[in-house]
Coordinates of C-alpha atoms in Angstrom, one line a residue:
M1 CA 0.0 0.0 -0.3
P2 CA 1.7 3.3 -1.0
I3 CA 2.3 6.0 1.8
I4 CA -0.7 8.2 2.2
R5 CA 0.3 11.9 2.5
V6 CA -2.1 13.5 4.9
C7 CA -2.2 17.4 5.5
I8 CA -3.6 18.8 8.4
V9 CA -4.5 22.5 8.5
T10 CA -4.9 24.4 12.0
A11 CA -5.5 27.9 12.1
T12 CA -6.3 28.4 15.7
R13 CA -5.4 27.4 19.6
A14 CA -8.7 25.6 20.2
E15 CA -9.0 23.7 16.8
Y16 CA -5.3 22.4 17.5
G17 CA -6.1 21.3 20.8
L18 CA -8.8 19.1 19.3
L19 CA -6.5 17.4 16.5
R20 CA -3.6 17.1 18.6
W21 CA -3.8 13.3 18.9
I22 CA -5.1 12.8 15.3
A23 CA -1.7 14.8 14.2
H24 CA 0.2 13.0 16.7
D25 CA -1.1 9.2 15.7
I26 CA -0.8 10.0 12.1
G27 CA 2.8 11.2 12.3
A28 CA 3.8 8.0 14.4
D29 CA 1.8 5.8 11.9
A30 CA 4.1 4.2 9.0
R31 CA 1.0 4.3 6.6
F32 CA 1.1 8.0 6.6
D33 CA 3.4 10.7 5.8
L34 CA 2.1 13.9 7.9
D35 CA 2.0 17.6 6.8
L36 CA 1.1 20.3 9.1
V37 CA -0.2 23.4 7.6
V38 CA -0.2 26.6 10.1
T39 CA -2.0 29.8 9.7
G40 CA -4.5 32.2 11.5
S41 CA -4.0 33.4 15.0
H42 CA -1.5 30.5 15.5
L43 CA 1.1 33.1 14.1
S44 CA -0.2 36.1 15.8
G45 CA 1.5 37.6 18.6
R46 CA -1.8 39.3 19.5
H47 CA -3.5 36.1 20.1
G48 CA -0.7 34.1 21.9
A49 CA 1.6 32.9 19.1
T50 CA 0.4 29.5 19.7
V51 CA 2.4 27.9 17.1
A52 CA 4.6 27.5 19.8
E53 CA 2.2 24.8 21.2
I54 CA 2.8 22.9 18.0
E55 CA 6.3 23.1 17.9
A56 CA 6.6 21.8 21.6
D57 CA 4.6 18.8 20.6
G58 CA 7.6 17.9 18.2
H59 CA 5.7 18.6 14.9
E60 CA 7.7 19.8 11.7
I61 CA 5.7 22.4 10.1
S62 CA 5.3 22.2 6.4
A63 CA 3.9 25.4 5.5
R64 CA 3.1 28.6 7.5
I65 CA 0.6 31.0 5.9
P66 CA 0.7 34.2 7.9
V67 CA -2.0 36.4 7.9
M68 CA -2.7 40.4 9.3
L69 CA -5.3 39.9 12.5
E70 CA -4.7 43.1 14.1
R71 CA -8.4 44.0 13.0
T72 CA -11.4 41.8 13.4
D73 CA -13.9 43.8 11.2
A74 CA -15.6 41.9 8.2
Q75 CA -14.0 43.4 5.7
S76 CA -10.3 42.9 7.4
L77 CA -11.1 39.0 7.8
A78 CA -12.3 38.7 4.4
Q79 CA -9.1 40.1 3.0
V80 CA -7.3 37.6 5.4
S81 CA -9.3 34.8 3.6
A82 CA -7.8 36.0 0.1
T83 CA -4.3 35.5 1.9
I84 CA -5.2 31.9 3.0
V85 CA -6.2 31.2 -0.4
T86 CA -3.5 32.0 -2.1
G87 CA -0.8 30.5 0.6
F88 CA -2.7 27.1 0.6
A89 CA -2.9 26.8 -3.3
E90 CA 0.7 27.2 -3.3
Y91 CA 1.2 24.5 -0.7
L92 CA -1.1 22.3 -2.5
D93 CA 0.8 22.6 -6.0
R94 CA 4.1 22.2 -4.1
R95 CA 2.9 19.0 -1.9
R96 CA 0.0 17.6 -3.5
P97 CA -1.3 15.6 -0.4
D98 CA -3.7 12.5 -0.7
V99 CA -6.2 14.2 1.6
V100 CA -6.5 17.3 3.7
L101 CA -8.2 17.2 7.1
V102 CA -9.9 20.1 8.7
L103 CA -11.9 20.5 11.9
G104 CA -15.0 22.3 13.0
D105 CA -16.7 25.5 11.6
R106 CA -14.1 28.3 11.5
W107 CA -14.1 30.9 8.8
E108 CA -10.6 30.4 8.1
L109 CA -11.0 27.0 6.6
L110 CA -13.4 28.1 3.9
P111 CA -10.2 29.4 1.9
V112 CA -8.6 25.9 2.4
A113 CA -11.8 24.2 1.2
T114 CA -11.9 26.6 -1.9
A115 CA -8.3 25.8 -3.0
C116 CA -8.9 22.1 -2.5
T117 CA -12.0 22.1 -4.5
I118 CA -10.1 24.0 -7.3
A119 CA -7.0 21.7 -7.0
A120 CA -9.2 18.3 -6.9
I121 CA -7.6 17.5 -3.4
P122 CA -10.1 15.0 -1.2
M123 CA -11.0 16.9 2.1
G124 CA -12.0 15.3 5.5
H125 CA -13.9 17.1 7.8
F126 CA -14.3 16.6 11.8
H127 CA -17.4 17.8 13.6
G128 CA -19.8 18.0 10.8
G129 CA -23.7 17.8 11.3
E130 CA -23.8 19.9 14.4
V131 CA -26.0 23.2 14.7
T132 CA -25.3 26.6 16.1
E133 CA -27.8 28.5 15.0
G134 CA -26.5 32.2 16.7
A135 CA -23.1 31.9 14.5
L136 CA -22.1 32.3 11.0
D137 CA -20.1 29.3 12.0
D138 CA -23.3 27.0 11.4
G139 CA -23.4 27.9 7.6
V140 CA -19.6 27.5 7.2
R141 CA -19.7 24.2 9.0
H142 CA -22.5 22.9 6.5
A143 CA -20.6 24.4 3.6
L144 CA -17.3 22.4 4.6
T145 CA -19.3 19.2 4.9
K146 CA -20.5 19.5 1.3
L147 CA -17.2 20.5 0.1
S148 CA -15.6 17.6 1.9
H149 CA -15.3 13.9 0.9
L150 CA -15.1 12.1 4.4
H151 CA -16.7 13.0 7.5
F152 CA -15.6 12.2 11.1
V153 CA -18.5 13.1 13.3
A154 CA -19.1 13.0 17.1
N155 CA -22.0 10.8 17.3
D156 CA -25.1 9.1 15.6
V157 CA -27.4 12.3 15.4
Y158 CA -24.7 14.3 14.1
G159 CA -24.1 11.4 11.1
R160 CA -27.6 11.4 10.2
R161 CA -27.8 15.2 9.7
V162 CA -24.7 14.7 7.5
R163 CA -26.8 12.1 5.6
Q164 CA -29.5 14.6 5.5
L165 CA -27.2 16.9 3.6
G166 CA -27.0 14.0 1.0
E167 CA -23.7 12.5 1.8
E168 CA -23.2 8.8 1.0
E169 CA -23.0 6.4 4.1
W170 CA -19.8 5.0 3.4
R171 CA -18.2 8.7 3.5
I172 CA -19.2 8.8 7.2
C173 CA -17.4 7.6 10.2
I174 CA -19.0 8.0 13.6
C175 CA -15.9 8.4 15.7
G176 CA -16.7 10.6 18.6
A177 CA -15.0 13.9 19.5
P178 CA -11.3 13.7 19.1
G179 CA -10.7 16.4 21.5
L180 CA -11.6 14.1 24.3
D181 CA -8.7 12.2 23.8
N182 CA -6.7 14.8 25.9
F183 CA -8.2 13.7 29.1
H184 CA -6.6 10.3 29.0
R185 CA -3.5 11.0 27.0
L186 CA -2.3 14.3 28.4
Q187 CA -1.0 14.8 31.8
L188 CA -3.0 17.8 33.2
L189 CA -1.8 19.7 36.0
D190 CA -2.4 19.1 39.6
R191 CA -4.5 22.0 41.7
Q192 CA -1.1 23.5 43.5
A193 CA 0.8 23.3 40.2
L194 CA -2.0 25.2 38.4
S195 CA -2.1 27.6 41.2
N196 CA 1.7 28.4 41.2
D197 CA 1.4 28.8 37.4
L198 CA -1.5 31.4 37.3
G199 CA -1.1 33.0 40.7
L200 CA -4.6 32.0 41.8
D201 CA -5.7 29.7 44.7
F202 CA -7.9 27.2 43.0
A203 CA -8.8 26.0 46.6
R204 CA -11.2 29.3 46.2
P205 CA -14.4 29.1 44.0
T206 CA -13.0 29.9 40.4
A207 CA -15.0 30.3 37.1
L208 CA -13.4 29.8 33.8
V209 CA -14.8 32.5 31.3
A210 CA -14.5 31.9 27.6
F211 CA -17.0 34.4 25.6
H212 CA -16.8 34.5 21.9
A213 CA -18.1 36.9 19.2
T214 CA -21.7 35.6 18.2
T215 CA -21.0 36.9 14.7
R216 CA -25.1 37.5 14.8
G217 CA -26.5 40.2 17.1
S218 CA -25.0 42.8 19.3
D219 CA -21.5 41.5 21.0
A220 CA -21.0 44.7 22.8
D221 CA -24.5 44.1 24.7
G222 CA -23.7 40.8 25.7
V223 CA -20.4 41.4 26.9
N224 CA -21.3 44.4 29.0
A225 CA -23.9 42.3 30.6
L226 CA -21.3 39.6 31.2
V227 CA -19.0 42.2 32.9
Q228 CA -21.9 43.2 35.2
A229 CA -22.5 39.7 36.2
L230 CA -19.2 39.0 36.6
T231 CA -19.0 42.0 39.0
A232 CA -21.8 40.7 40.9
A233 CA -21.0 37.1 41.3
R234 CA -17.7 38.2 42.6
E235 CA -19.1 40.2 45.3
R236 CA -22.0 37.8 46.2
F237 CA -20.2 34.5 45.9
G238 CA -16.3 35.3 46.3
L239 CA -15.8 34.1 42.7
Q240 CA -12.3 34.5 41.3
Y241 CA -11.9 34.1 37.3
V242 CA -9.6 32.7 34.7
I243 CA -10.4 34.6 31.3
T244 CA -9.2 33.5 28.1
A245 CA -9.5 35.9 24.8
P246 CA -12.0 35.4 22.3
G247 CA -11.2 33.9 18.9
A248 CA -10.5 36.0 16.0
D249 CA -13.9 36.5 14.8
P250 CA -16.0 39.7 13.5
G251 CA -16.8 41.6 16.7
A252 CA -14.0 40.1 18.7
D253 CA -12.2 43.5 19.4
V254 CA -15.2 44.8 21.4
I255 CA -15.0 41.5 23.6
D256 CA -11.5 41.6 24.1
K257 CA -11.4 45.2 25.2
A258 CA -14.0 44.9 27.8
L259 CA -12.8 41.6 29.3
Q260 CA -9.3 43.4 29.5
A261 CA -10.6 46.2 31.3
F262 CA -12.7 44.0 33.6
A263 CA -9.6 41.7 34.5
A264 CA -7.1 44.9 35.0
G265 CA -9.5 46.4 37.8
S266 CA -10.6 43.1 39.2
P267 CA -8.7 41.4 42.1
Q268 CA -8.3 37.7 41.8
T269 CA -8.8 37.7 37.9
V270 CA -6.2 36.2 35.4
Y271 CA -6.7 37.4 31.8
V272 CA -4.8 34.9 29.3
A273 CA -4.6 35.4 25.5
S274 CA -4.1 31.6 25.2
L275 CA -4.2 29.0 27.8
G276 CA -3.1 26.2 26.0
T277 CA -4.9 22.6 26.0
V278 CA -3.0 21.5 28.9
R279 CA -3.8 24.4 31.3
F280 CA -7.2 25.0 29.6
L281 CA -8.0 21.4 30.4
S282 CA -6.3 21.7 33.9
V283 CA -8.5 24.9 34.9
M284 CA -11.8 23.0 33.8
N285 CA -10.5 20.0 36.4
H286 CA -10.1 22.5 39.4
A287 CA -12.7 25.3 38.5
R288 CA -16.1 25.4 40.2
L289 CA -18.1 26.3 36.9
M290 CA -17.5 27.6 33.3
I291 CA -19.1 30.8 32.1
G292 CA -19.4 32.2 28.4
N293 CA -20.4 30.7 25.1
S294 CA -18.0 28.0 24.0
S295 CA -18.4 24.9 22.3
S296 CA -16.0 23.6 25.1
A297 CA -19.0 23.6 27.7
Y298 CA -20.5 20.9 25.4
Y299 CA -17.6 18.8 25.0
E300 CA -15.0 19.1 27.4
A301 CA -16.6 20.4 30.4
P302 CA -19.0 17.4 30.5
A303 CA -15.9 15.2 30.8
A304 CA -14.4 17.4 33.8
G305 CA -17.7 17.3 35.3
L306 CA -17.9 21.2 35.3
P307 CA -21.2 23.1 35.4
A308 CA -21.3 25.6 32.7
V309 CA -23.2 28.8 32.2
D310 CA -24.0 29.0 28.1
I311 CA -25.0 32.6 27.5
G312 CA -27.4 33.6 24.6
N313 CA -27.9 31.8 21.3
R314 CA -24.3 31.3 19.9
Q315 CA -24.5 27.2 20.6
K316 CA -28.4 27.3 19.9
G317 CA -29.0 23.7 18.5
R318 CA -26.4 21.7 19.6
I319 CA -27.2 18.5 21.8
R320 CA -27.3 20.1 25.3
P321 CA -25.7 17.9 28.0
D322 CA -26.7 17.9 31.4
N323 CA -23.9 20.3 32.9
V324 CA -25.0 23.1 30.6
I325 CA -27.4 25.9 31.8
G326 CA -28.6 28.0 29.2
V327 CA -29.4 31.6 29.7
G328 CA -30.2 34.9 28.2
T329 CA -27.7 37.8 27.7
S330 CA -29.0 40.1 30.3
C331 CA -27.0 40.7 33.7
D332 CA -29.8 39.1 35.8
A333 CA -30.1 36.1 33.7
I334 CA -26.4 35.5 33.6
L335 CA -26.1 36.0 37.5
D336 CA -29.2 33.4 37.9
G337 CA -27.1 30.9 35.8
I338 CA -24.1 31.3 37.9
E339 CA -26.2 30.6 41.2
K340 CA -27.5 27.5 39.9
A341 CA -24.2 26.5 38.3
L342 CA -22.7 26.9 41.9
S343 CA -25.1 24.5 43.2
A344 CA -25.2 22.1 40.7
S345 CA -23.6 18.5 40.9
V346 CA -22.1 17.2 37.8
S347 CA -20.5 13.8 37.5
P348 CA -17.6 13.5 35.1
R349 CA -18.5 11.8 32.1
Q350 CA -15.9 9.2 30.9
P351 CA -14.8 10.0 27.3
K352 CA -14.7 7.6 24.8
E353 CA -11.2 6.2 24.3
A354 CA -9.4 6.0 21.1
V355 CA -11.4 8.5 19.3
S356 CA -8.1 9.2 17.1
K357 CA -7.6 5.5 16.5
T358 CA -11.0 5.0 15.2
A359 CA -10.6 7.9 12.6
I360 CA -7.4 7.0 11.5
E361 CA -8.4 3.2 10.8
Y362 CA -11.2 4.5 9.0
L363 CA -9.0 6.8 7.1
A364 CA -6.6 4.2 5.9
S365 CA -9.2 1.9 4.8
I366 CA -10.8 4.6 2.7
F367 CA -7.1 4.7 0.5
I368 CA -7.1 0.8 0.5
D369 CA -10.8 0.1 -0.6
R370 CA -11.4 3.5 -2.9
S371 CA -9.7 5.2 -5.7
K372 CA -9.1 8.8 -6.0
Q373 CA -11.6 9.4 -8.5
T374 CA -14.2 7.6 -6.4
L375 CA -13.5 9.5 -3.4
L376 CA -13.7 12.9 -5.5
G377 CA -16.9 11.6 -7.2
K378 CA -19.4 12.6 -5.0
K379 CA -23.3 11.5 -5.4
F380 CA -26.1 13.3 -3.7
V381 CA -28.3 10.8 -2.0
D382 CA -32.1 11.9 -1.8
D383 CA -33.8 11.1 1.4
R384 CA -36.9 9.5 0.1
T385 CA -38.3 8.3 3.4

């Protein structure tokens, strides 16, 4: 069997954290030749220069596509998309991978998919079939599904939705959420080590705050209500906070400035551009609750047994686990959710093991059983039930 050249594209800290073991296991498998292409906020000092985390894992980076992320308005990010198309097209022409793997619903992946489509390079997509009605990510995710040729989904429900989009059954692998492999494969920090690292006493009630731009609606109103609620909760419940910066999306600048200003004037509050996967999951293990609108409330937080206050409609449409408390975007609603979360008891959900192995074995089998032309020749399956 010829060696399969697999390209993994990553543009953000969160995305790489979820793909970490997919990349590790492909790189360690003699059946594959791994290329890792890095772009987006990984290469931005403002966003933590998280390419360092990738390099610390021992990966050789095959291509870097630097972009300007000093501004996050829609026009600036559209221009960034054009830069990614150009840079990734050059990589494809140079390396001609057998398949390109992407994960999730980030806007940075649309130009990657555009370049692959024009170059006739097959794509594999993780986390298709999910719904987030409150963000433009929703349309991006479904577009990536239709432009991809292989689908690695988190559960049966999401697999059914991919089939509803007309995808053939053999193209769908129900492997689970790959980011959950981190819980049984990474060495997380104990409470004392985490306290020393962040300068907070995790014996005190601590909230992890991860609030991102909705990309639909008023982010200014949402973050202002959040800041009011955090202030009130600090006074009422004695909470301290670990706040992580929002992703590079339209509207992120407003959120970033408001949360940094809150942290600067708030005792026992740490604001971090990027925690990295180990620290992020370690905080989850030792925090009392999570507050914000991040998808990690729906995947990683249940595995950590962490109650999560999910603000607004950004995640509307996802299957809601028991740990998530959905609230509106007013100060009172957020504060009420925090109070409920502090009194909640959530048992850690044991993550499915070997998600990466399941996905990689499926990927290898595809290249044994199917030709490239079969892989590229998609058929639309009508739902006639």
